[in-house]
Amino acid sequence: MAEQVFALQTYTPNSDVAAAFNLGQIQIIYGRTGNDALLGYQPVSKPGQTQIEIFLGDVAVEDPALRQWSDTFILGDSNQSYYGNGDANILGLNDFGLVTDFNPALDTIQLYGNASNYQLVDVGLGSAILQQNQDGADVVGFLLGNTNLSLDSNYFNYRGTTPPPGPTVPKAQQLGTPRFDLTPATTTDTSGNVYIAGATNGSLGGANNGDSRDAVVAKYDNQGNLLFTKQFGTDEFDQIFAIDTDAQGNFYVAGNTEGDLGGAEQGAIGDAFVAKFDSNGNQQWIETLSNGLSDSAYSIDVDGSGTVYLSGATVRPVEGEPVVPVGFQTNFWTSKFDTNGNQQWFTEIGTPASFDESYGVTVGNDGSIYATGWTLGGDVAAENKGLYDGLVAKFESSTGQVEFVRQFGTPDYEWSWSVDTDSQGNVYATGWTLGQLGDENPGSYDAFLTKFDALGNQLWIQQFGSDGDDEAFDLVIDSQDNLFITGYTNGSFGGPNLGSFDPWVARYDVNGNQVWLQQFGTPDYDQAYSITSDNVGNLYVTGITQGSLGGLNAGSFDSWVAKLDVSSGNLLNFGGTAQTADRSASVPISKSATQQLNAQQKGLLENFFEQFVTGTLGLSGGSGGPNGTGLEKLVTDPYAPPPTSVPEPSAGLGLLALAAFSCVSRKLRARSKASGKARLPVQ
C-alpha cells in the first residue's frame, strides 16, 4: 500500500453532523459527546483508491457523567454506497468504514439499498458488512467488538434507492448535489436579497477543485428565485463559516482553507480567510490569517462603513500541563479589517494548556466589539465551573484592547455559539448547556439565552428545552429589538417531532420572555444553523437536511433555506424557481443474491482486521464495541501520533504484507456556526 496520511478529525461535544473531508487518507472521525451522525468522505470516485475511515462516536476523555448517546454511522444514502468502490481482488479492503464503538442498543448503521444487498461475516474481532456488487463481494464496513448481529434488526437503517418523499416544506428551498453540502451561514442585503454560504463536496456552482470540499455562496431574491451560485476553492479543504453584507450590497465571507486560497499557505495545517465580493459575486480581495498550527474564522460582522470584524480560534503547541492529554491548545481571537482588506488589529485571548475558542462576533451601535465562545478548563475571567464554560468578551474598536471578559457555567458543559446587541447597547448570547445554567434541566441538552449590559453585568439568563436534545446555534436581533434564535431538537419543542432532529426558531423580547416558537422538518435528519432578518418583517433560516425538506434530496446531506414571518413565526413562501436535484449514482449494487464467502476469503478478512486493529491502530484484541473499551488512545494526541503500519492484502487473497505509512494528524473545525451576522462552527 502506498504511503498514507493518518488524520484525526475532532468534532464538538454537541450533536454534530461529523462529516470527513479528506480524500485518499486513513482518518479517524471522532464525534465525541452527543447524538452524532458520522460520515466519511463520500463517494470515492476513483476505483481502487485507498479510503479508510475510523468512526469513533462516544469516547469522551473529559466527560464526568459518562452519558450514553445514540449515534448514526452513515455508510451510504439513498443514492449510493460510500464504500462500494473497493478493489474486487481483495474484497474491497482498501475502501471501508470501521466503526469502533457501535452499540446495537443505542446506535444505527445507515446503508444504501436494502438488507438483501448485504451479508454479515463474523471474523474474530468483529463483524464485516459486505455488499454484493457486480464484480463480487465488497467490504463496506467493519463493526469492532460486535458479533452475532442481524441484518434484519432495526439498528440497520436501509435508505433504499430513491429519495425520501417530499418536499415536506414546499415553501422552502433545497440546494444539493449527490455529495455532502452544508450551509452554516446566512445574511440579507439592503435590497432584500438572501445569501446562504458554506461548502460542498460536489459541484453546486462549478466544477469541484481537486475532488475536495469547496467554498460556496448562493444568492436568492426575496421570493426564493436563485440568482447565482458561486463555488471556489483549492484542491484542499475550503469552507465558509460566516457571511455578512455592507450598505453597498457587497458581501463578505470568512472561513478556513487548507490550501493556497489567499496565496501561499502559512499555517502548518490551515489558515483562516476573509474575502470581499461585489453584489454580482465578483471577488474584490481575499486575505488569510495564520498565527499557529491552524486558524479558522467562524464569525463575521460588518459595520455601516464596511469595516470587517472576525472571530475564531487558533491552534498552538501546548504551553504547560494540558487539561486533557493532547499536545496542543486553542486560543480565542478577534480581528479587524478595513473595507479594503487591510488588517487593523488582532487580539488573542487564552489560558495556558487549555482550550479557548470564539464562534460569534458583533459590533454594537457605539462601535464596541463583542465576541462569544467557550473555554475548556481555563480560568479566563473566573474560576472554571467545571469543564466547558461560556465566554463573552468586549473589545475597544480602534485598538482591539480587551475591556472585559465574562465567564459563566456549571460543573457540566456550556457552549456559547452566537452574540448580538440591541439598540440600547445590551449584549445577548445564546448556546446550549448540559447542566442547570438557568432553570432546571428537563432532559439532555437545553438551549440558553443570556443578557449582559454594556459594562458586563449579567442581567438574566433563560434556559429552555424539552426532555430531548435541544440546542441553540444562532441569534439575531432586528431593528425593533426582537430577539430570534434558531437551532435543532430531537424532542417536541415547538410542536410534535417529525423524526430525528428538527429545526426550530424562537422569538424573545428583551426581558427574556418567549413570544413564539416554531418547529418544522422532515422525518429525516434536519438541523438549523443560522438565522437573519431583513428588517421588513421576514426571517431567513438555513441548515442541512438528509430528507426532502424544500425539494427532493440529491443524496447525502443537502442545504436548505426557509422564510418565516417575524410576528407569528409562520413559514412564508420562498419556493421561487424549484431546483432540480442531480442524483447520479456511483457503484451499482447487484440485484442477485449475495454470494457467501469461502474459507480462504474469511481467513483473509480475519487476518486483515486482526493486523489493522492491533497493529495499525495499536488497540488490544478486546477493544471497542458497545462499551468503547480501550479506545481513548486513538484520541489522546491528534498532533503527534506514533509511527505505525497498515496491513496490505495481496491480490492473491492469501498473504498479508506490512506497508509503512506516515502518521500526520490534523484537526477539523467543521460544525460551523454561521449567522445572520453569520456564524457557525464545526469542530
XYZ file of C-alpha atoms in Angstrom:
683
model
C 0.000 0.000 0.000
C 1.311 3.463 -0.854
C 2.258 5.888 1.875
C -0.861 7.236 3.586
C -1.821 10.096 5.863
C -3.406 9.272 9.216
C -5.790 12.120 10.093
C -7.798 12.743 13.266
C -10.868 14.926 12.793
C -12.387 16.057 16.084
C -15.900 17.497 16.333
C -17.781 19.413 19.014
C -19.374 17.878 22.139
C -22.846 18.730 20.868
C -24.919 16.620 18.453
C -22.857 17.001 15.279
C -23.035 16.006 11.682
C -19.431 14.824 11.765
C -18.519 14.764 8.077
C -14.989 13.903 6.978
C -13.415 15.907 4.192
C -10.114 14.323 3.143
C -9.796 12.035 0.149
C -7.236 9.250 -0.073
C -6.425 9.215 3.648
C -6.916 6.933 6.609
C -8.773 9.159 9.032
C -10.412 8.943 12.451
C -13.759 10.747 12.658
C -14.361 11.496 16.340
C -17.877 12.680 17.172
C -17.377 12.977 20.943
C -20.306 13.701 23.246
C -23.774 13.966 21.696
C -26.194 12.184 19.396
C -23.988 12.422 16.323
C -24.299 11.491 12.665
C -20.862 10.411 11.420
C -19.977 10.005 7.765
C -16.761 9.705 5.840
C -15.630 11.394 2.676
C -18.029 10.108 0.066
C -18.031 8.912 -2.555
C -14.626 7.638 -3.550
C -14.771 8.407 -7.249
C -11.630 6.522 -8.278
C -11.958 2.706 -8.084
C -9.079 1.088 -6.250
C -8.099 4.230 -4.342
C -7.458 3.789 -0.631
C -10.150 5.378 1.534
C -10.478 4.103 5.100
C -12.470 5.894 7.794
C -12.327 5.038 11.503
C -15.542 6.094 13.252
C -15.321 6.899 16.955
C -18.603 8.047 18.427
C -18.798 8.493 22.178
C -15.405 8.138 23.829
C -15.256 11.300 25.943
C -11.974 11.660 27.776
C -13.338 14.686 29.645
C -16.999 13.782 30.360
C -17.507 13.083 34.090
C -21.113 11.936 33.640
C -20.250 9.074 31.250
C -23.541 9.556 29.447
C -24.839 7.252 26.742
C -25.620 8.710 23.323
C -27.280 7.425 20.163
C -25.049 7.811 17.118
C -25.739 7.125 13.450
C -22.832 5.780 11.395
C -23.514 6.563 7.743
C -22.063 4.113 5.219
C -24.448 5.048 2.405
C -27.522 7.063 1.447
C -30.464 6.580 -0.916
C -28.263 7.442 -3.882
C -25.084 5.459 -3.326
C -22.940 3.258 -1.134
C -19.975 5.173 0.249
C -17.550 2.248 0.338
C -18.629 0.149 -2.615
C -15.752 1.171 -4.861
C -13.023 -1.056 -3.451
C -10.641 -3.363 -5.254
C -12.641 -6.505 -6.043
C -9.473 -8.628 -5.999
C -9.064 -8.019 -2.257
C -12.761 -7.828 -1.244
C -12.634 -4.031 -1.126
C -10.271 -3.906 1.857
C -8.736 -0.687 0.563
C -12.073 1.127 0.957
C -14.282 0.717 4.058
C -15.567 2.331 7.237
C -14.563 0.840 10.601
C -16.974 1.605 13.455
C -15.107 1.248 16.732
C -17.864 1.690 19.343
C -21.148 0.567 17.791
C -23.807 -0.142 20.429
C -26.763 -2.075 18.954
C -28.992 -0.939 21.816
C -28.462 2.754 21.024
C -26.801 3.292 17.649
C -27.716 2.896 13.989
C -25.804 1.843 10.866
C -27.150 3.549 7.726
C -26.778 1.730 4.393
C -27.742 2.159 0.752
C -30.283 -0.255 -0.726
C -31.876 -2.962 1.410
C -30.928 -5.946 3.557
C -30.801 -8.367 0.625
C -27.817 -6.446 -0.810
C -25.556 -7.308 2.148
C -24.128 -10.106 4.237
C -22.604 -10.077 7.718
C -19.497 -12.158 8.379
C -18.152 -12.611 11.916
C -14.354 -12.530 11.732
C -12.648 -12.670 15.103
C -12.597 -9.087 16.381
C -15.969 -8.091 14.963
C -18.422 -8.271 12.087
C -17.702 -7.315 8.480
C -20.513 -5.861 6.353
C -20.148 -6.949 2.730
C -22.085 -5.534 -0.178
C -22.687 -7.576 -3.319
C -21.521 -5.556 -6.340
C -21.436 -6.647 -9.957
C -17.760 -7.555 -9.519
C -18.302 -9.551 -6.330
C -18.418 -9.045 -2.563
C -17.025 -5.749 -1.234
C -16.380 -4.893 2.429
C -18.149 -1.593 3.170
C -17.950 -1.669 6.953
C -16.471 -3.399 9.979
C -18.116 -3.286 13.428
C -15.374 -3.725 16.010
C -16.302 -5.725 19.106
C -19.675 -6.828 17.685
C -20.709 -10.302 16.531
C -23.966 -12.234 16.082
C -25.761 -9.248 14.582
C -28.731 -9.480 12.218
C -29.252 -7.511 9.012
C -32.992 -7.572 9.738
C -32.678 -5.750 13.076
C -33.757 -2.135 13.450
C -30.208 -0.985 14.210
C -29.666 -1.196 10.447
C -31.362 1.660 8.566
C -31.653 0.965 4.842
C -32.232 4.093 2.759
C -33.428 2.297 -0.349
C -32.566 3.592 -3.816
C -34.961 6.527 -4.233
C -35.018 9.920 -2.483
C -37.171 10.402 0.620
C -40.710 11.566 -0.229
C -41.326 15.275 -0.216
C -40.941 18.125 -0.120
C -42.377 18.335 3.386
C -41.887 22.136 3.460
C -42.657 23.143 -0.152
C -42.390 26.823 0.778
C -38.642 26.371 1.410
C -35.686 25.963 -0.959
C -33.315 22.991 -1.049
C -29.904 23.004 -2.721
C -27.702 19.955 -3.069
C -25.547 17.526 -5.011
C -25.083 13.742 -4.677
C -22.270 14.550 -2.246
C -22.142 16.445 1.064
C -23.472 20.029 1.056
C -23.502 22.368 4.050
C -24.626 25.998 4.504
C -23.995 27.176 8.070
C -24.304 30.902 7.262
C -26.964 33.299 6.007
C -27.459 37.048 5.673
C -29.520 39.593 3.710
C -28.592 42.776 1.842
C -30.305 46.183 1.714
C -32.328 45.119 -1.346
C -33.827 42.144 0.480
C -31.761 39.511 -1.296
C -30.794 36.443 0.717
C -27.380 34.765 0.829
C -26.506 31.338 2.168
C -22.905 30.151 2.373
C -20.877 27.112 3.334
C -19.231 24.308 1.392
C -19.812 21.392 -0.937
C -18.013 18.176 -1.831
C -19.840 18.279 -5.157
C -20.431 20.829 -7.897
C -23.048 23.431 -6.975
C -21.612 26.433 -8.788
C -18.867 24.991 -10.956
C -16.503 22.041 -11.159
C -15.118 20.901 -7.824
C -11.444 21.782 -7.421
C -9.486 18.641 -6.651
C -12.427 16.482 -5.514
C -12.210 18.000 -2.025
C -14.528 20.458 -0.243
C -15.045 23.870 -1.883
C -16.494 27.092 -0.508
C -19.892 28.041 -1.932
C -22.266 31.045 -1.826
C -25.834 31.075 -3.191
C -27.872 34.271 -3.676
C -31.686 34.377 -3.839
C -34.179 37.188 -4.243
C -36.791 37.561 -1.501
C -39.182 35.204 -3.322
C -36.713 32.333 -3.403
C -35.540 32.633 -7.006
C -31.893 31.589 -7.287
C -29.842 34.482 -8.715
C -26.432 32.813 -8.707
C -24.302 30.152 -7.065
C -20.583 30.818 -6.688
C -18.185 27.983 -5.900
C -14.475 28.494 -5.319
C -11.568 26.739 -3.673
C -8.292 24.903 -3.975
C -7.569 21.191 -4.275
C -7.617 21.066 -0.450
C -10.332 21.723 2.163
C -12.010 25.153 1.849
C -15.147 26.141 3.755
C -17.119 29.277 4.591
C -18.413 29.535 8.150
C -19.747 33.106 8.114
C -21.195 35.754 5.775
C -22.368 39.380 6.042
C -23.115 42.340 3.746
C -22.424 46.089 3.747
C -24.654 49.045 2.835
C -23.445 48.996 -0.784
C -24.548 45.408 -1.365
C -21.097 43.828 -1.196
C -20.851 40.571 0.699
C -18.022 39.276 2.876
C -17.241 35.678 3.803
C -14.921 34.083 6.358
C -13.786 30.547 6.968
C -10.872 28.138 6.751
C -8.623 26.865 3.968
C -6.002 24.140 3.937
C -4.786 25.221 0.508
C -3.434 28.407 -1.042
C -6.798 30.164 -1.329
C -5.421 33.603 -0.470
C -1.830 32.997 -1.536
C 0.795 30.669 -0.123
C -0.431 28.606 2.837
C 1.067 29.972 6.068
C -0.073 27.615 8.835
C 1.182 24.060 9.071
C -2.369 22.751 8.705
C -4.682 25.571 7.632
C -5.386 29.288 7.596
C -8.370 31.470 8.354
C -9.526 33.592 5.433
C -11.776 36.588 4.776
C -12.882 37.752 1.331
C -14.993 40.542 -0.182
C -17.253 40.175 -3.241
C -19.455 42.658 -5.073
C -23.197 42.035 -5.380
C -22.673 40.036 -8.587
C -20.245 37.635 -6.941
C -17.018 39.124 -8.309
C -14.152 38.819 -5.827
C -12.666 42.157 -4.726
C -9.990 40.821 -2.387
C -9.093 37.881 -0.172
C -6.796 37.753 2.867
C -5.587 34.901 5.058
C -4.684 34.856 8.756
C -2.192 32.472 10.337
C -0.936 32.626 13.902
C -0.405 28.981 14.816
C -0.630 25.431 13.521
C -4.114 26.126 12.222
C -6.536 29.054 12.227
C -10.242 29.266 11.467
C -12.589 32.261 11.260
C -16.041 31.260 12.498
C -17.887 34.558 12.618
C -18.026 37.897 10.808
C -19.800 41.236 11.274
C -19.575 44.283 9.013
C -20.446 47.771 10.291
C -22.069 50.635 8.388
C -18.763 51.864 6.947
C -17.746 48.451 5.615
C -15.284 47.691 8.414
C -14.979 43.951 8.979
C -14.746 42.159 12.332
C -13.879 38.480 12.678
C -13.607 35.961 15.478
C -12.315 32.429 15.596
C -9.721 30.098 17.058
C -6.061 29.325 16.564
C -4.332 26.025 17.367
C -0.915 26.232 19.064
C 1.533 23.770 20.638
C 0.613 23.249 24.265
C 2.135 25.513 26.913
C 2.376 23.746 30.265
C 0.384 20.790 31.584
C -2.681 20.283 29.347
C -6.198 19.988 30.774
C -6.712 16.933 28.551
C -3.851 14.704 27.354
C -3.156 16.254 23.959
C -0.177 18.184 22.642
C -1.930 21.384 21.619
C -4.145 24.188 22.880
C -6.524 26.633 21.215
C -6.879 30.379 21.736
C -9.863 32.708 21.247
C -9.242 35.656 18.883
C -10.882 38.653 17.233
C -9.586 40.802 14.387
C -10.493 43.984 12.487
C -10.046 44.715 8.755
C -10.888 47.860 6.832
C -13.166 47.633 3.802
C -10.123 47.237 1.510
C -8.829 44.146 3.304
C -6.114 45.758 5.433
C -5.837 44.225 8.892
C -6.082 46.840 11.659
C -5.554 44.688 14.728
C -5.590 41.113 16.019
C -6.315 40.294 19.677
C -5.882 36.847 21.190
C -7.279 35.567 24.490
C -6.204 32.299 26.036
C -5.091 30.431 29.101
C -2.041 28.136 29.026
C -2.654 24.471 28.233
C -6.424 24.894 27.794
C -8.930 25.401 25.008
C -10.452 28.832 24.420
C -12.401 29.451 21.209
C -14.732 32.072 19.722
C -17.707 31.378 17.458
C -19.603 34.670 17.448
C -18.747 38.352 16.964
C -20.860 41.514 16.681
C -20.382 45.285 16.635
C -22.715 47.472 18.692
C -24.224 50.819 17.715
C -21.471 52.593 19.679
C -18.737 50.702 17.825
C -17.909 48.337 20.685
C -16.965 44.800 19.659
C -18.304 41.725 21.440
C -17.345 38.098 20.920
C -18.565 34.874 22.467
C -17.289 31.331 22.745
C -16.115 28.959 25.437
C -13.197 27.703 27.477
C -12.365 24.108 28.419
C -10.607 24.009 31.767
C -9.405 27.598 31.522
C -9.762 30.339 34.144
C -10.057 33.149 31.595
C -12.108 35.552 33.712
C -13.117 33.447 36.719
C -12.506 30.039 38.197
C -13.749 27.408 35.761
C -17.051 25.971 36.976
C -16.268 22.509 35.691
C -15.483 21.725 32.065
C -16.721 23.923 29.220
C -17.704 27.422 30.382
C -19.251 30.133 28.229
C -17.355 33.363 27.492
C -18.464 36.861 26.470
C -15.742 39.444 25.788
C -15.772 43.151 24.889
C -13.081 44.881 22.802
C -12.327 48.527 22.077
C -12.930 49.181 18.385
C -9.884 51.242 17.399
C -7.190 49.204 19.186
C -8.719 45.796 19.937
C -7.905 46.189 23.624
C -9.884 43.836 25.855
C -12.324 45.792 28.028
C -13.810 42.816 29.863
C -14.285 39.051 29.698
C -17.170 37.332 31.455
C -17.107 33.600 32.162
C -20.191 31.596 33.148
C -21.075 27.942 33.530
C -21.979 24.933 35.655
C -19.995 21.812 36.620
C -21.234 20.372 33.301
C -20.922 21.550 29.665
C -21.793 25.037 28.396
C -21.162 26.125 24.816
C -21.881 29.681 23.626
C -22.387 29.965 19.859
C -23.653 33.438 18.991
C -23.797 37.050 20.211
C -25.660 40.239 19.221
C -26.572 43.645 20.663
C -29.788 45.659 20.918
C -30.356 49.373 20.264
C -29.592 50.219 23.912
C -26.157 48.596 23.892
C -27.132 45.467 25.809
C -25.443 42.219 24.821
C -27.094 38.809 24.318
C -25.522 35.389 23.850
C -27.029 32.003 23.086
C -25.861 28.403 23.083
C -26.537 25.187 24.949
C -25.950 23.582 28.335
C -25.979 20.068 29.756
C -26.312 21.481 33.263
C -28.634 23.798 35.162
C -27.472 27.166 33.935
C -30.821 28.857 34.470
C -33.933 26.787 35.101
C -33.972 23.079 35.888
C -32.769 20.939 33.003
C -35.712 18.758 31.866
C -33.611 16.386 29.820
C -30.393 16.388 27.855
C -29.058 19.452 26.039
C -31.002 22.663 26.734
C -30.809 25.988 24.931
C -29.924 29.144 26.841
C -30.245 32.879 26.241
C -28.443 35.386 28.452
C -28.299 39.201 28.645
C -25.465 41.495 29.791
C -25.343 45.269 29.976
C -22.566 47.237 28.257
C -20.450 47.067 31.436
C -20.541 43.273 31.526
C -23.111 42.822 34.286
C -25.235 39.747 33.661
C -28.892 40.812 33.872
C -30.646 37.485 33.350
C -30.334 34.030 31.837
C -33.078 31.810 30.446
C -32.771 28.056 29.976
C -35.361 26.212 27.918
C -35.870 22.822 26.322
C -37.772 19.562 26.090
C -36.868 16.198 27.572
C -34.809 15.592 24.424
C -31.753 17.172 22.839
C -32.369 20.920 22.282
C -29.530 23.104 21.028
C -29.400 26.797 20.103
C -26.979 27.760 17.356
C -27.566 31.342 16.265
C -29.031 34.644 17.383
C -30.043 37.793 15.509
C -31.714 40.976 16.817
C -33.759 43.109 14.421
C -34.169 46.899 14.347
C -37.183 46.628 16.694
C -35.132 44.800 19.341
C -36.854 41.480 18.749
C -34.570 38.538 19.507
C -34.618 35.492 17.221
C -32.830 32.212 17.940
C -32.513 29.082 15.857
C -31.232 25.578 16.466
C -32.426 21.981 16.402
C -34.134 19.390 18.595
C -34.894 15.682 18.612
C -37.748 16.326 21.036
C -41.144 18.003 20.855
C -40.048 21.564 21.369
C -42.477 23.764 19.405
C -44.794 21.007 18.239
C -44.596 17.266 17.551
C -41.231 15.919 16.439
C -41.325 14.921 12.773
C -38.493 12.413 13.102
C -34.848 12.554 14.179
C -33.694 16.187 14.544
C -35.989 19.072 13.559
C -35.093 22.758 13.074
C -36.702 25.312 15.357
C -36.938 29.121 15.505
C -37.952 31.149 18.572
C -38.700 34.816 19.230
C -37.937 36.500 22.568
C -38.300 40.025 23.881
C -35.519 41.971 25.631
C -36.781 40.782 29.035
C -36.330 37.124 28.173
C -39.996 36.326 27.530
C -40.718 33.858 24.752
C -43.173 35.213 22.167
C -43.403 32.171 19.880
C -41.543 29.007 18.878
C -41.828 27.219 15.526
C -40.638 23.651 14.848
C -40.625 22.056 11.381
C -38.730 19.493 9.315
C -38.856 16.087 7.649
C -38.933 12.518 9.030
C -35.164 12.519 8.447
C -32.209 14.346 9.981
C -32.634 18.169 9.781
C -30.669 20.881 11.575
C -30.767 24.706 11.513
C -27.525 26.643 11.968
C -28.076 30.284 11.062
C -30.743 32.986 11.098
C -31.025 36.520 9.722
C -33.644 39.265 9.400
C -34.317 41.619 6.502
C -35.840 44.211 8.893
C -39.088 44.366 6.898
C -40.798 41.562 8.740
C -39.080 38.466 7.373
C -36.703 35.921 8.844
C -34.490 33.511 6.915
C -33.061 30.302 8.356
C -30.598 27.868 6.803
C -29.190 24.474 7.662
C -28.864 20.919 6.385
C -31.210 18.019 5.754
C -30.918 14.352 4.918
C -34.539 14.419 3.808
C -36.612 16.185 1.171
C -37.416 19.418 3.002
C -37.721 22.054 0.257
C -37.222 19.694 -2.703
C -36.154 16.138 -3.440
C -32.942 15.140 -1.697
C -29.978 14.794 -4.073
C -28.189 12.267 -1.856
C -26.307 12.606 1.430
C -26.968 15.964 3.169
C -28.394 18.950 1.269
C -28.616 22.617 2.201
C -31.943 24.395 2.695
C -33.264 27.889 3.395
C -36.716 28.840 4.730
C -38.556 32.133 5.238
C -40.658 32.932 8.324
C -42.901 35.769 9.451
C -41.462 37.874 12.279
C -44.806 38.403 14.026
C -46.152 34.860 14.055
C -43.292 32.523 13.167
C -45.344 31.061 10.333
C -43.482 29.738 7.306
C -43.792 32.022 4.265
C -43.460 31.137 0.609
C -39.821 31.063 -0.514
C -40.372 28.434 -3.187
C -39.223 30.536 -6.140
C -37.898 28.502 -9.032
C -37.561 24.867 -7.994
C -34.039 23.423 -8.105
C -33.607 20.065 -9.831
C -31.636 17.532 -7.806
C -28.815 15.719 -9.607
C -28.832 12.104 -8.402
C -26.067 10.436 -10.384
C -25.392 7.134 -8.641
C -21.915 5.700 -8.113
C -21.386 1.929 -7.851
C -24.359 -0.239 -8.865
C -25.351 -2.992 -6.461
C -26.021 -6.403 -7.920
C -29.648 -7.464 -7.633
C -28.650 -11.103 -7.448
C -28.435 -12.944 -4.163
C -25.244 -12.356 -2.207
C -22.524 -14.952 -2.658
C -21.293 -16.446 0.596
C -17.562 -16.202 1.263
C -15.380 -19.281 1.183
C -12.971 -20.253 3.968
C -9.981 -18.595 2.273
C -11.826 -15.290 1.926
C -12.974 -15.410 5.547
C -9.392 -16.077 6.591
C -8.254 -13.034 4.641
C -10.785 -10.835 6.427
C -9.899 -12.194 9.856
C -6.152 -11.751 9.329
C -6.525 -8.293 7.815
C -8.673 -6.860 10.594
C -6.513 -8.501 13.275
C -3.478 -6.724 11.806
C -5.328 -3.464 11.221
C -6.854 -3.181 14.700
C -3.902 -4.412 16.774
C -1.074 -3.288 14.501
C -2.151 -0.163 12.649
C -4.430 1.240 15.369
C -2.468 -0.253 18.263
C -5.565 -1.486 20.095
C -5.833 -4.618 22.178
C -7.883 -7.540 20.962
C -10.788 -6.764 23.295
C -11.068 -3.078 22.426
C -14.111 -1.297 21.103
C -17.663 -2.468 20.843
C -20.672 -1.199 22.828
C -18.592 -0.124 25.846
C -15.852 1.592 23.853
C -13.161 -0.173 25.875
C -9.593 0.953 25.250
C -10.374 3.484 22.519
C -9.027 6.533 24.391
C -5.576 6.043 22.883
C -6.956 6.892 19.436
C -7.655 10.481 20.520
C -5.045 11.348 23.145
C -2.671 13.245 20.874
C -4.048 14.206 17.461
C -0.955 16.199 16.521
C 1.739 13.655 17.342
C 0.614 10.031 16.999
C 3.358 7.398 16.971
C 4.518 5.886 13.675
C 2.611 2.767 12.711
C 1.973 0.409 9.804
C -1.024 -0.766 7.834
C -1.701 -4.298 6.557
C -1.950 -4.770 2.824
C -3.912 -7.744 1.481
C -2.330 -9.121 -1.666
C -4.219 -9.747 -4.883
C -3.774 -13.461 -4.237
C -6.029 -13.279 -1.155
C -3.708 -15.417 0.915
C -0.842 -13.226 2.077
C -0.550 -10.131 4.213
C 2.229 -7.595 3.879
C 3.026 -4.604 6.058
C 3.477 -1.296 4.309
C 4.734 1.615 6.366
C 2.853 4.866 6.234
C 3.487 8.193 7.924
C 1.119 9.463 10.561
C 0.212 13.102 10.317
C -2.587 14.450 12.452
C -4.978 17.247 11.836
C -7.978 18.736 13.450
C -11.249 19.524 11.684
C -13.206 22.629 12.542
C -16.387 21.852 10.684
C -19.753 22.038 12.511
C -19.887 25.501 11.735
C -21.650 28.222 13.183
C -22.746 30.887 10.915
C -25.317 33.502 11.273
C -27.421 36.325 10.200
C -24.285 38.010 11.108
C -23.069 34.717 10.010
C -21.604 32.387 12.477
C -21.195 28.659 12.639
C -18.626 26.099 13.556
C -17.885 22.542 13.089
C -15.118 21.420 15.205
